[in-house]
Amino acid sequence: MVGTGYVGLVSGACLAEMGNDVLCLDLDPNKIRILKEGGIPIHEPGLDKVVERNVAAGRLHFTTDVEEAVRFGTIQFIAVGTPPDEDGSADLKYVLAAARNIGRLMTDYKVIIDKSTVPVGTADKVRAAVADELAKRGLDLEYSVVSNPEFLKEGAAVDDFMKPDRIVIGAEDERAIYLMRALYAPFQRNHDKLVVMDVRSAELTKYAANAMLATRISFMNELALLAEKLGADIELVRQGIGSDPRIGYHFLYAGCGYGGSCFPKDVKALIKSGADAGQDLKVLNAVEAANDAQKMVLVDKVVKQFGADLSGKHFALWGLAFKPNTDDMREATSRVVIEELFKRGATVSAYDPVAMHEAKRIFGDEPRLAYAKNPMDALEGADALVIVTEWKEFRSPDFERIKAVLRSPVVFDGRNLYDPAMPRAAGLTYQPIGRA
Ligand SMILES: NC(=O)c1ccc[n+]([C@@H]2O[C@H](COP(=O)([O-])OP(=O)(O)OC[C@H]3O[C@@H](n4cnc5c(N)ncnc54)[C@H](O)[C@@H]3O)[C@@H](O)[C@H]2O)c1
């Protein structure tokens, strides 16, 4: 497993759980040190137990040694990051470096699997990179390149990997398809979940999935803004349309914008792929613009309440992670909210059950940002409360206490956690999203 991040570590551990021998490679010595010492470098529910069990069973190993990793397995997964480049396209430097390492060191047949989210055409680039390295060595070894995009969700990643809805395999040669079937057989004993297709379609499938989910969110966020203007309640609208089986309830929650390591970058990358191919993706351009605007919605509400100059004001912020059950803060709305509050002269006390160490890494010794021990502690001395992440522990707070502690009793709820009647009954000025 090349790359031991959210995807690589979960995939590696779950493959080991099914009895495979797995070696996880990462170039970050710190990550590998933590894993070798029995720790887990990320927060992912249930992952610690799977890792612990499989390390103890001698099936799961970690290394920073590229040569050892290439020698180790016939099946070489590439699960490295594909961050956005300056022009929005997926930066393939890590993927292609991993592919070159395999070509530079392989001595027998390999099936090289792109598990990272990569644009259409990447498998061709991986194939060419390996061929180039083999040519430099004067070798003509056989290898296959497969696209196997990953659909796991951070926060439920172990379950998603162990019980996938579908396993998409983009491959064009029988040997590779046979190996993929064998590898994934234990994950689909109940019924066949393998969707085998050509490589380009598999690459596009991953972007299509994330783009569709991001579209649903942006659609609801825009309707929420309209609902506020028209005096309607987006939560009731959500229930009204979600009950239609053609629509369904998932991914219809209005809020303060989507973040994370996937949706923002994948929407951007697909737009760029479209532009490069001469296809303007009008819907996705709007999805992205709507989301950028939505990340400002909480700040707009704060400014409307307290004015544009927030000097001397102090805000409690609940939730730093881009969603619950993860410590991932990549593209998190909290980052935009915090920066925008700073810009207007305010200070912030933040609380998050697991992401505060990540916030400290991102914001460093920022004097305007304090960290609270618990949600109520964050409210001390604060003018108002801003809720950014829908952690379970925020769902039933003591509204009377919140009212008593806040200087001006306003709650800006970016995730529509409460029945508006409840905070209002406690005397709070409650400002959710899209609920007039
Ligand atoms: N995080 C998710 O929920 C998720 C879900 C589905 C797909 N994906 C995709 O999977 C890919 C990985 O995402 P992630 O969140 O796991 O990223 P991550 O940043 O958590 O992990 C990537 C790891 O790869 C390592 N790395 C980089 N180059 C390397 C090399 N040449 N050899 C060995 N290790 C190397 C990095 O040090 C890092 O630890 C991305 O393309 C992402 O879009 C992510």
CSV table of C-alpha atoms and ligand atoms in Angstrom, one decimal:
chain,number,residue,atom,x,y,z
A,1,MET,CA,0.0,0.0,0.0
A,2,VAL,CA,1.8,3.1,-1.2
A,3,GLY,CA,0.7,6.0,0.9
A,4,THR,CA,-0.5,5.4,4.5
A,5,GLY,CA,-3.0,8.3,4.9
A,6,TYR,CA,-6.8,8.1,5.5
A,7,VAL,CA,-7.3,5.9,2.5
A,8,GLY,CA,-4.1,3.9,2.5
A,9,LEU,CA,-4.1,3.0,6.2
A,10,VAL,CA,-7.8,2.0,6.2
A,11,SER,CA,-7.5,0.0,3.0
A,12,GLY,CA,-4.3,-1.7,4.2
A,13,ALA,CA,-5.7,-2.5,7.6
A,14,CYS,CA,-9.0,-3.9,6.1
A,15,LEU,CA,-7.2,-6.0,3.5
A,16,ALA,CA,-5.1,-7.4,6.3
A,17,GLU,CA,-8.3,-8.1,8.3
A,18,MET,CA,-9.4,-10.4,5.5
A,19,GLY,CA,-6.2,-12.5,5.9
A,20,ASN,CA,-3.9,-10.7,3.4
A,21,ASP,CA,-0.3,-9.8,4.1
A,22,VAL,CA,0.0,-6.0,3.8
A,23,LEU,CA,2.9,-3.7,3.9
A,24,CYS,CA,2.0,0.0,4.2
A,25,LEU,CA,4.6,2.4,2.9
A,26,ASP,CA,4.8,6.1,3.6
A,27,LEU,CA,7.5,8.7,3.0
A,28,ASP,CA,6.5,10.5,6.1
A,29,PRO,CA,8.8,9.0,8.8
A,30,ASN,CA,6.7,10.5,11.6
A,31,LYS,CA,3.5,8.6,10.4
A,32,ILE,CA,5.4,5.3,10.2
A,33,ARG,CA,7.1,5.9,13.6
A,34,ILE,CA,3.7,6.4,15.2
A,35,LEU,CA,2.3,3.3,13.6
A,36,LYS,CA,5.3,1.2,14.5
A,37,GLU,CA,5.0,2.4,18.1
A,38,GLY,CA,1.4,1.1,18.2
A,39,GLY,CA,-0.3,4.5,17.6
A,40,ILE,CA,-2.7,5.8,14.9
A,41,PRO,CA,-1.8,9.1,13.2
A,42,ILE,CA,-5.4,10.0,12.3
A,43,HIS,CA,-8.7,9.9,14.1
A,44,GLU,CA,-10.9,7.2,12.4
A,45,PRO,CA,-13.5,5.3,14.5
A,46,GLY,CA,-12.7,1.6,14.9
A,47,LEU,CA,-9.4,1.8,13.0
A,48,ASP,CA,-7.2,1.4,16.0
A,49,LYS,CA,-8.6,-2.0,16.8
A,50,VAL,CA,-8.3,-3.3,13.2
A,51,VAL,CA,-4.7,-2.1,13.0
A,52,GLU,CA,-3.8,-3.5,16.4
A,53,ARG,CA,-5.3,-6.9,15.7
A,54,ASN,CA,-3.6,-7.3,12.4
A,55,VAL,CA,-0.2,-6.0,13.5
A,56,ALA,CA,-0.4,-8.5,16.4
A,57,ALA,CA,-1.3,-11.3,13.9
A,58,GLY,CA,1.8,-10.4,11.8
A,59,ARG,CA,-0.3,-9.5,8.7
A,60,LEU,CA,0.1,-5.7,8.7
A,61,HIS,CA,3.5,-4.0,8.6
A,62,PHE,CA,4.8,-0.4,8.0
A,63,THR,CA,7.8,0.9,6.3
A,64,THR,CA,9.5,4.0,4.8
A,65,ASP,CA,11.7,1.8,2.6
A,66,VAL,CA,10.4,2.0,-1.0
A,67,GLU,CA,12.5,-0.9,-2.2
A,68,GLU,CA,11.1,-3.2,0.5
A,69,ALA,CA,7.6,-2.1,-0.5
A,70,VAL,CA,8.1,-2.8,-4.2
A,71,ARG,CA,9.6,-6.2,-3.5
A,72,PHE,CA,6.8,-7.0,-1.0
A,73,GLY,CA,3.7,-7.5,-3.1
A,74,THR,CA,2.4,-8.4,-6.5
A,75,ILE,CA,-0.4,-6.0,-5.9
A,76,GLN,CA,0.8,-2.4,-5.5
A,77,PHE,CA,-1.9,0.1,-4.5
A,78,ILE,CA,-1.2,3.8,-5.0
A,79,ALA,CA,-3.1,5.7,-2.3
A,80,VAL,CA,-1.1,8.9,-2.1
A,81,GLY,CA,-2.6,12.4,-2.1
A,82,THR,CA,-3.8,14.2,-5.2
A,83,PRO,CA,-4.1,17.8,-3.9
A,84,PRO,CA,-5.3,20.6,-6.3
A,85,ASP,CA,-2.6,22.2,-8.4
A,86,GLU,CA,-2.7,26.0,-8.8
A,87,ASP,CA,-5.0,25.7,-11.8
A,88,GLY,CA,-7.4,23.4,-10.0
A,89,SER,CA,-6.3,20.2,-11.7
A,90,ALA,CA,-5.3,17.3,-9.6
A,91,ASP,CA,-1.6,17.4,-8.9
A,92,LEU,CA,-0.3,14.0,-10.0
A,93,LYS,CA,3.3,14.4,-8.8
A,94,TYR,CA,2.9,12.0,-5.8
A,95,VAL,CA,1.0,9.4,-7.9
A,96,LEU,CA,3.6,9.5,-10.7
A,97,ALA,CA,6.5,9.5,-8.2
A,98,ALA,CA,5.0,6.3,-6.7
A,99,ALA,CA,4.6,4.8,-10.2
A,100,ARG,CA,8.2,5.6,-11.1
A,101,ASN,CA,9.4,4.0,-7.8
A,102,ILE,CA,7.6,0.8,-8.8
A,103,GLY,CA,9.1,0.9,-12.3
A,104,ARG,CA,12.6,1.6,-11.0
A,105,LEU,CA,12.6,-1.3,-8.5
A,106,MET,CA,10.2,-4.1,-9.7
A,107,THR,CA,11.7,-7.4,-10.7
A,108,ASP,CA,8.6,-9.4,-11.5
A,109,TYR,CA,4.9,-9.0,-12.6
A,110,LYS,CA,3.0,-6.2,-10.7
A,111,VAL,CA,-0.5,-5.0,-10.8
A,112,ILE,CA,-0.4,-1.3,-10.1
A,113,ILE,CA,-3.7,0.0,-8.8
A,114,ASP,CA,-4.7,3.7,-8.8
A,115,LYS,CA,-6.8,4.0,-5.6
A,116,SER,CA,-6.1,7.8,-5.3
A,117,THR,CA,-8.7,9.9,-7.0
A,118,VAL,CA,-7.2,10.8,-10.3
A,119,PRO,CA,-8.4,12.4,-13.5
A,120,VAL,CA,-9.3,10.4,-16.6
A,121,GLY,CA,-6.1,9.5,-18.4
A,122,THR,CA,-4.0,9.0,-15.3
A,123,ALA,CA,-3.7,5.3,-15.7
A,124,ASP,CA,-2.1,6.0,-19.1
A,125,LYS,CA,0.4,8.3,-17.4
A,126,VAL,CA,1.1,5.7,-14.7
A,127,ARG,CA,1.7,3.1,-17.4
A,128,ALA,CA,4.0,5.4,-19.3
A,129,ALA,CA,6.0,6.3,-16.1
A,130,VAL,CA,6.5,2.6,-15.3
A,131,ALA,CA,7.5,1.8,-18.9
A,132,ASP,CA,10.0,4.7,-18.9
A,133,GLU,CA,11.7,3.4,-15.8
A,134,LEU,CA,11.8,-0.1,-17.1
A,135,ALA,CA,13.3,1.1,-20.4
A,136,LYS,CA,16.0,3.0,-18.5
A,137,ARG,CA,16.9,-0.4,-16.9
A,138,GLY,CA,16.7,-2.2,-20.2
A,139,LEU,CA,14.0,-4.5,-18.8
A,140,ASP,CA,10.8,-5.7,-20.4
A,141,LEU,CA,8.7,-6.8,-17.4
A,142,GLU,CA,5.0,-7.5,-17.5
A,143,TYR,CA,2.6,-5.3,-15.5
A,144,SER,CA,-1.0,-4.2,-15.4
A,145,VAL,CA,-2.5,-0.8,-14.4
A,146,VAL,CA,-5.9,-0.8,-12.8
A,147,SER,CA,-8.2,2.0,-11.7
A,148,ASN,CA,-9.9,1.1,-8.4
A,149,PRO,CA,-11.3,4.4,-6.9
A,150,GLU,CA,-12.2,4.5,-3.3
A,151,PHE,CA,-15.6,5.5,-2.0
A,152,LEU,CA,-15.0,5.3,1.8
A,153,LYS,CA,-16.2,8.2,4.0
A,154,GLU,CA,-14.0,9.6,6.7
A,155,GLY,CA,-15.7,8.9,10.0
A,156,ALA,CA,-17.1,5.6,8.8
A,157,ALA,CA,-14.2,4.5,6.7
A,158,VAL,CA,-13.6,1.0,8.2
A,159,ASP,CA,-17.3,0.1,7.8
A,160,ASP,CA,-17.4,1.5,4.3
A,161,PHE,CA,-14.3,-0.5,3.3
A,162,MET,CA,-15.5,-3.7,4.9
A,163,LYS,CA,-19.0,-3.5,3.5
A,164,PRO,CA,-18.7,-1.5,0.3
A,165,ASP,CA,-21.8,-0.6,-1.8
A,166,ARG,CA,-19.8,-1.3,-4.9
A,167,ILE,CA,-16.2,-2.0,-5.9
A,168,VAL,CA,-15.4,-0.2,-9.2
A,169,ILE,CA,-12.6,-1.8,-11.2
A,170,GLY,CA,-11.3,-0.2,-14.3
A,171,ALA,CA,-9.1,-2.8,-16.1
A,172,GLU,CA,-8.5,-4.1,-19.5
A,173,ASP,CA,-6.6,-7.3,-19.0
A,174,GLU,CA,-7.9,-10.6,-17.7
A,175,ARG,CA,-5.0,-11.3,-15.4
A,176,ALA,CA,-5.5,-8.0,-13.5
A,177,ILE,CA,-9.3,-8.5,-13.4
A,178,TYR,CA,-8.8,-12.1,-12.0
A,179,LEU,CA,-6.5,-10.7,-9.2
A,180,MET,CA,-8.9,-8.0,-8.3
A,181,ARG,CA,-11.8,-10.5,-8.1
A,182,ALA,CA,-9.7,-12.7,-5.8
A,183,LEU,CA,-8.6,-9.8,-3.6
A,184,TYR,CA,-12.1,-8.4,-3.2
A,185,ALA,CA,-14.0,-11.8,-3.0
A,186,PRO,CA,-14.1,-11.7,0.8
A,187,PHE,CA,-15.8,-8.3,0.7
A,188,GLN,CA,-18.7,-9.5,-1.4
A,189,ARG,CA,-19.7,-12.9,-0.2
A,190,ASN,CA,-23.4,-11.8,0.0
A,191,HIS,CA,-23.7,-10.7,-3.6
A,192,ASP,CA,-21.4,-9.5,-6.4
A,193,LYS,CA,-20.4,-5.9,-5.9
A,194,LEU,CA,-17.7,-5.7,-8.5
A,195,VAL,CA,-18.5,-3.3,-11.3
A,196,VAL,CA,-15.9,-3.9,-14.0
A,197,MET,CA,-15.4,-1.4,-16.7
A,198,ASP,CA,-12.8,0.3,-18.8
A,199,VAL,CA,-10.2,2.3,-17.1
A,200,ARG,CA,-11.4,5.8,-18.2
A,201,SER,CA,-14.9,5.2,-17.1
A,202,ALA,CA,-13.7,4.0,-13.7
A,203,GLU,CA,-11.6,7.1,-13.3
A,204,LEU,CA,-14.6,9.3,-14.2
A,205,THR,CA,-17.0,7.4,-11.9
A,206,LYS,CA,-15.2,8.6,-8.8
A,207,TYR,CA,-15.5,12.2,-9.8
A,208,ALA,CA,-19.1,11.8,-10.9
A,209,ALA,CA,-20.0,10.4,-7.5
A,210,ASN,CA,-18.4,13.2,-5.5
A,211,ALA,CA,-19.7,15.8,-7.9
A,212,MET,CA,-23.2,14.5,-7.6
A,213,LEU,CA,-23.1,14.6,-3.8
A,214,ALA,CA,-21.6,18.1,-3.8
A,215,THR,CA,-24.3,19.2,-6.2
A,216,ARG,CA,-27.0,18.0,-3.8
A,217,ILE,CA,-25.5,20.0,-1.0
A,218,SER,CA,-25.0,23.2,-3.0
A,219,PHE,CA,-28.6,22.8,-4.3
A,220,MET,CA,-30.0,22.6,-0.8
A,221,ASN,CA,-27.8,25.4,0.4
A,222,GLU,CA,-29.0,27.7,-2.3
A,223,LEU,CA,-32.6,26.8,-1.6
A,224,ALA,CA,-32.0,27.5,2.1
A,225,LEU,CA,-31.0,31.0,1.3
A,226,LEU,CA,-34.2,31.4,-0.7
A,227,ALA,CA,-36.3,29.8,2.1
A,228,GLU,CA,-35.0,32.5,4.5
A,229,LYS,CA,-36.1,35.2,2.1
A,230,LEU,CA,-39.5,33.7,1.4
A,231,GLY,CA,-40.3,32.8,5.0
A,232,ALA,CA,-40.1,29.0,4.5
A,233,ASP,CA,-38.2,26.3,6.5
A,234,ILE,CA,-35.6,24.3,4.6
A,235,GLU,CA,-35.7,21.5,7.1
A,236,LEU,CA,-39.4,20.9,6.3
A,237,VAL,CA,-38.7,21.2,2.6
A,238,ARG,CA,-35.9,18.6,3.0
A,239,GLN,CA,-38.3,16.1,4.6
A,240,GLY,CA,-40.9,16.9,2.0
A,241,ILE,CA,-38.6,16.0,-0.9
A,242,GLY,CA,-36.5,13.3,0.7
A,243,SER,CA,-39.5,11.1,1.1
A,244,ASP,CA,-39.6,10.8,-2.7
A,245,PRO,CA,-37.7,7.6,-3.4
A,246,ARG,CA,-36.4,9.2,-6.6
A,247,ILE,CA,-34.7,11.8,-4.4
A,248,GLY,CA,-34.0,10.1,-1.0
A,249,TYR,CA,-32.9,11.7,2.2
A,250,HIS,CA,-29.1,11.5,1.9
A,251,PHE,CA,-26.9,14.6,1.4
A,252,LEU,CA,-29.8,17.1,1.5
A,253,TYR,CA,-28.9,18.9,4.6
A,254,ALA,CA,-28.5,22.7,4.3
A,255,GLY,CA,-25.6,24.1,6.2
A,256,CYS,CA,-22.5,26.3,6.1
A,257,GLY,CA,-20.8,24.7,3.1
A,258,TYR,CA,-19.0,21.4,2.4
A,259,GLY,CA,-15.3,21.0,3.0
A,260,GLY,CA,-12.9,18.1,3.5
A,261,SER,CA,-10.2,16.6,1.4
A,262,CYS,CA,-12.4,15.4,-1.4
A,263,PHE,CA,-15.5,17.4,-2.5
A,264,PRO,CA,-13.8,20.8,-3.0
A,265,LYS,CA,-10.7,19.4,-4.8
A,266,ASP,CA,-12.6,16.8,-6.9
A,267,VAL,CA,-15.2,19.3,-8.1
A,268,LYS,CA,-12.4,21.7,-9.0
A,269,ALA,CA,-10.5,19.0,-10.8
A,270,LEU,CA,-13.5,17.8,-12.8
A,271,ILE,CA,-14.2,21.4,-13.9
A,272,LYS,CA,-10.6,21.6,-15.0
A,273,SER,CA,-10.8,18.3,-16.8
A,274,GLY,CA,-13.9,19.6,-18.6
A,275,ALA,CA,-12.2,22.9,-19.6
A,276,ASP,CA,-9.2,21.0,-20.9
A,277,ALA,CA,-11.5,18.8,-23.0
A,278,GLY,CA,-13.5,21.8,-24.3
A,279,GLN,CA,-16.5,20.9,-22.2
A,280,ASP,CA,-17.8,23.7,-20.0
A,281,LEU,CA,-19.3,22.1,-16.9
A,282,LYS,CA,-21.9,24.8,-16.1
A,283,VAL,CA,-23.6,22.9,-13.2
A,284,LEU,CA,-20.4,22.2,-11.4
A,285,ASN,CA,-19.1,25.7,-11.8
A,286,ALA,CA,-22.3,26.8,-10.0
A,287,VAL,CA,-21.9,24.1,-7.4
A,288,GLU,CA,-18.5,25.4,-6.5
A,289,ALA,CA,-19.5,29.1,-6.5
A,290,ALA,CA,-22.5,28.3,-4.3
A,291,ASN,CA,-20.3,26.5,-1.9
A,292,ASP,CA,-17.7,29.2,-1.7
A,293,ALA,CA,-20.5,31.7,-0.9
A,294,GLN,CA,-22.0,29.3,1.6
A,295,LYS,CA,-18.8,29.2,3.7
A,296,MET,CA,-19.4,32.9,4.3
A,297,VAL,CA,-23.1,32.5,5.4
A,298,LEU,CA,-22.3,32.3,9.2
A,299,VAL,CA,-19.9,35.3,9.0
A,300,ASP,CA,-22.6,37.3,7.1
A,301,LYS,CA,-25.1,36.5,9.9
A,302,VAL,CA,-22.6,37.5,12.5
A,303,VAL,CA,-21.9,40.8,10.7
A,304,LYS,CA,-25.6,41.4,10.3
A,305,GLN,CA,-26.1,41.0,14.1
A,306,PHE,CA,-23.0,42.7,15.4
A,307,GLY,CA,-21.8,45.0,12.6
A,308,ALA,CA,-18.8,44.8,10.3
A,309,ASP,CA,-16.3,46.0,13.0
A,310,LEU,CA,-16.0,43.1,15.4
A,311,SER,CA,-13.1,44.5,17.4
A,312,GLY,CA,-13.3,43.6,21.0
A,313,LYS,CA,-15.9,40.8,20.3
A,314,HIS,CA,-15.2,37.3,21.3
A,315,PHE,CA,-16.8,34.2,19.8
A,316,ALA,CA,-17.2,30.6,20.9
A,317,LEU,CA,-16.9,28.2,18.1
A,318,TRP,CA,-18.1,24.6,18.3
A,319,GLY,CA,-16.5,22.3,15.8
A,320,LEU,CA,-13.3,22.6,13.8
A,321,ALA,CA,-13.3,19.3,11.8
A,322,PHE,CA,-14.9,19.5,8.3
A,323,LYS,CA,-17.5,17.0,9.5
A,324,PRO,CA,-18.0,14.9,12.7
A,325,ASN,CA,-16.0,11.8,13.5
A,326,THR,CA,-12.8,12.9,11.9
A,327,ASP,CA,-9.9,15.3,12.8
A,328,ASP,CA,-9.6,16.3,9.2
A,329,MET,CA,-9.7,20.1,8.7
A,330,ARG,CA,-8.8,20.2,5.0
A,331,GLU,CA,-11.0,22.9,3.4
A,332,ALA,CA,-13.1,23.0,6.6
A,333,THR,CA,-15.6,25.8,6.9
A,334,SER,CA,-14.3,26.5,10.4
A,335,ARG,CA,-11.1,27.8,8.9
A,336,VAL,CA,-12.9,30.4,6.8
A,337,VAL,CA,-15.1,31.4,9.7
A,338,ILE,CA,-12.1,31.8,12.0
A,339,GLU,CA,-10.0,33.8,9.5
A,340,GLU,CA,-13.0,36.1,8.6
A,341,LEU,CA,-13.7,36.8,12.3
A,342,PHE,CA,-10.0,37.6,12.8
A,343,LYS,CA,-10.1,40.0,9.8
A,344,ARG,CA,-12.9,41.9,11.4
A,345,GLY,CA,-11.1,42.2,14.7
A,346,ALA,CA,-12.7,39.4,16.7
A,347,THR,CA,-11.1,36.6,18.8
A,348,VAL,CA,-12.3,33.0,19.1
A,349,SER,CA,-12.4,30.2,21.7
A,350,ALA,CA,-12.8,26.9,19.8
A,351,TYR,CA,-13.8,23.5,21.0
A,352,ASP,CA,-13.7,20.2,19.0
A,353,PRO,CA,-13.7,16.7,20.4
A,354,VAL,CA,-10.8,15.5,18.2
A,355,ALA,CA,-9.5,18.2,15.8
A,356,MET,CA,-7.9,20.7,18.2
A,357,HIS,CA,-4.4,19.2,17.7
A,358,GLU,CA,-4.9,19.7,13.9
A,359,ALA,CA,-6.1,23.3,14.5
A,360,LYS,CA,-3.0,23.9,16.5
A,361,ARG,CA,-0.9,22.6,13.7
A,362,ILE,CA,-2.7,24.8,11.2
A,363,PHE,CA,-3.0,28.0,13.2
A,364,GLY,CA,0.3,27.6,15.1
A,365,ASP,CA,0.7,30.1,18.0
A,366,GLU,CA,-2.2,32.3,16.8
A,367,PRO,CA,-2.9,34.5,19.9
A,368,ARG,CA,-6.5,35.3,18.7
A,369,LEU,CA,-7.4,31.6,18.9
A,370,ALA,CA,-7.9,29.9,22.3
A,371,TYR,CA,-8.9,26.2,22.8
A,372,ALA,CA,-11.5,25.2,25.3
A,373,LYS,CA,-11.6,22.1,27.4
A,374,ASN,CA,-15.3,21.4,26.7
A,375,PRO,CA,-18.2,23.0,24.8
A,376,MET,CA,-19.4,25.1,27.8
A,377,ASP,CA,-15.9,26.3,28.6
A,378,ALA,CA,-15.7,27.8,25.1
A,379,LEU,CA,-18.6,30.1,26.0
A,380,GLU,CA,-16.9,31.8,28.9
A,381,GLY,CA,-16.5,35.5,28.0
A,382,ALA,CA,-18.0,35.0,24.5
A,383,ASP,CA,-20.5,37.4,22.9
A,384,ALA,CA,-22.1,34.6,20.8
A,385,LEU,CA,-21.8,31.0,19.9
A,386,VAL,CA,-21.1,29.8,16.3
A,387,ILE,CA,-21.7,26.1,15.5
A,388,VAL,CA,-19.8,24.8,12.5
A,389,THR,CA,-19.6,21.0,12.9
A,390,GLU,CA,-22.5,18.7,13.8
A,391,TRP,CA,-20.8,16.6,16.5
A,392,LYS,CA,-23.2,14.5,18.5
A,393,GLU,CA,-22.2,16.1,21.8
A,394,PHE,CA,-23.5,19.4,20.5
A,395,ARG,CA,-27.0,18.1,19.8
A,396,SER,CA,-28.6,18.4,23.2
A,397,PRO,CA,-27.0,21.3,25.1
A,398,ASP,CA,-28.4,23.1,28.1
A,399,PHE,CA,-29.8,26.2,26.4
A,400,GLU,CA,-30.5,27.9,29.8
A,401,ARG,CA,-26.9,27.7,30.7
A,402,ILE,CA,-25.8,28.9,27.2
A,403,LYS,CA,-28.1,31.9,27.7
A,404,ALA,CA,-26.7,32.6,31.2
A,405,VAL,CA,-23.0,32.4,30.0
A,406,LEU,CA,-23.1,34.3,26.7
A,407,ARG,CA,-22.7,38.1,26.8
A,408,SER,CA,-25.3,38.6,24.1
A,409,PRO,CA,-27.4,35.5,23.8
A,410,VAL,CA,-27.0,34.6,20.1
A,411,VAL,CA,-26.4,31.2,18.6
A,412,PHE,CA,-25.5,30.9,15.0
A,413,ASP,CA,-26.1,27.3,14.0
A,414,GLY,CA,-24.3,26.4,10.7
A,415,ARG,CA,-25.7,22.8,10.9
A,416,ASN,CA,-29.4,23.2,11.9
A,417,LEU,CA,-28.9,21.1,15.0
A,418,TYR,CA,-32.0,22.2,17.0
A,419,ASP,CA,-35.7,22.6,16.8
A,420,PRO,CA,-35.7,26.4,16.7
A,421,ALA,CA,-38.4,26.5,19.4
A,422,MET,CA,-36.0,25.1,22.1
A,423,PRO,CA,-33.2,27.6,22.1
A,424,ARG,CA,-35.8,30.4,21.6
A,425,ALA,CA,-37.8,29.2,24.6
A,426,ALA,CA,-34.6,29.6,26.6
A,427,GLY,CA,-34.4,33.3,25.5
A,428,LEU,CA,-31.6,32.7,23.0
A,429,THR,CA,-31.6,34.5,19.6
A,430,TYR,CA,-31.2,31.4,17.4
A,431,GLN,CA,-30.0,31.8,13.9
A,432,PRO,CA,-30.0,28.6,11.9
A,433,ILE,CA,-29.6,28.2,8.1
A,434,GLY,CA,-32.6,28.5,5.9
A,435,ARG,CA,-35.3,28.5,8.6
A,436,ALA,CA,-37.2,31.7,8.7
B,1,LIG,N1,-9.8,10.9,2.6
B,1,LIG,C1,-10.9,10.4,2.0
B,1,LIG,O1,-12.0,10.4,2.6
B,1,LIG,C2,-10.8,9.9,0.6
B,1,LIG,C3,-11.9,9.1,0.1
B,1,LIG,C4,-11.8,8.5,-1.2
B,1,LIG,C5,-10.7,8.8,-1.9
B,1,LIG,N2,-9.7,9.6,-1.5
B,1,LIG,C6,-8.5,9.9,-2.3
B,1,LIG,O2,-7.5,9.1,-1.9
B,1,LIG,C7,-6.2,9.7,-2.1
B,1,LIG,C8,-5.5,9.8,-0.8
B,1,LIG,O3,-6.2,10.6,0.1
B,1,LIG,P1,-5.9,10.6,1.7
B,1,LIG,O4,-7.0,11.4,2.3
B,1,LIG,O5,-5.7,9.2,2.2
B,1,LIG,O6,-4.6,11.4,1.7
B,1,LIG,P2,-3.5,11.6,2.9
B,1,LIG,O7,-2.9,12.9,2.7
B,1,LIG,O8,-4.2,11.3,4.2
B,1,LIG,O9,-2.4,10.4,2.7
B,1,LIG,C9,-1.6,10.4,1.6
B,1,LIG,C10,-0.3,9.8,2.1
B,1,LIG,O10,0.6,9.5,1.0
B,1,LIG,C11,1.9,9.7,1.4
B,1,LIG,N3,2.8,9.8,0.2
B,1,LIG,C12,2.9,10.8,-0.7
B,1,LIG,N4,3.8,10.4,-1.7
B,1,LIG,C13,4.2,9.1,-1.4
B,1,LIG,C14,5.0,8.2,-2.1
B,1,LIG,N5,5.6,8.5,-3.3
B,1,LIG,N6,5.3,7.0,-1.5
B,1,LIG,C15,4.7,6.7,-0.3
B,1,LIG,N7,3.8,7.5,0.3
B,1,LIG,C16,3.6,8.7,-0.2
B,1,LIG,C17,1.9,11.0,2.2
B,1,LIG,O11,3.0,11.1,3.1
B,1,LIG,C18,0.5,10.8,3.0
B,1,LIG,O12,0.8,10.2,4.2
B,1,LIG,C19,-6.5,11.1,-2.7
B,1,LIG,O13,-6.5,11.0,-4.0
B,1,LIG,C20,-8.0,11.3,-2.2
B,1,LIG,O14,-8.7,12.2,-3.1
B,1,LIG,C21,-9.7,10.1,-0.2
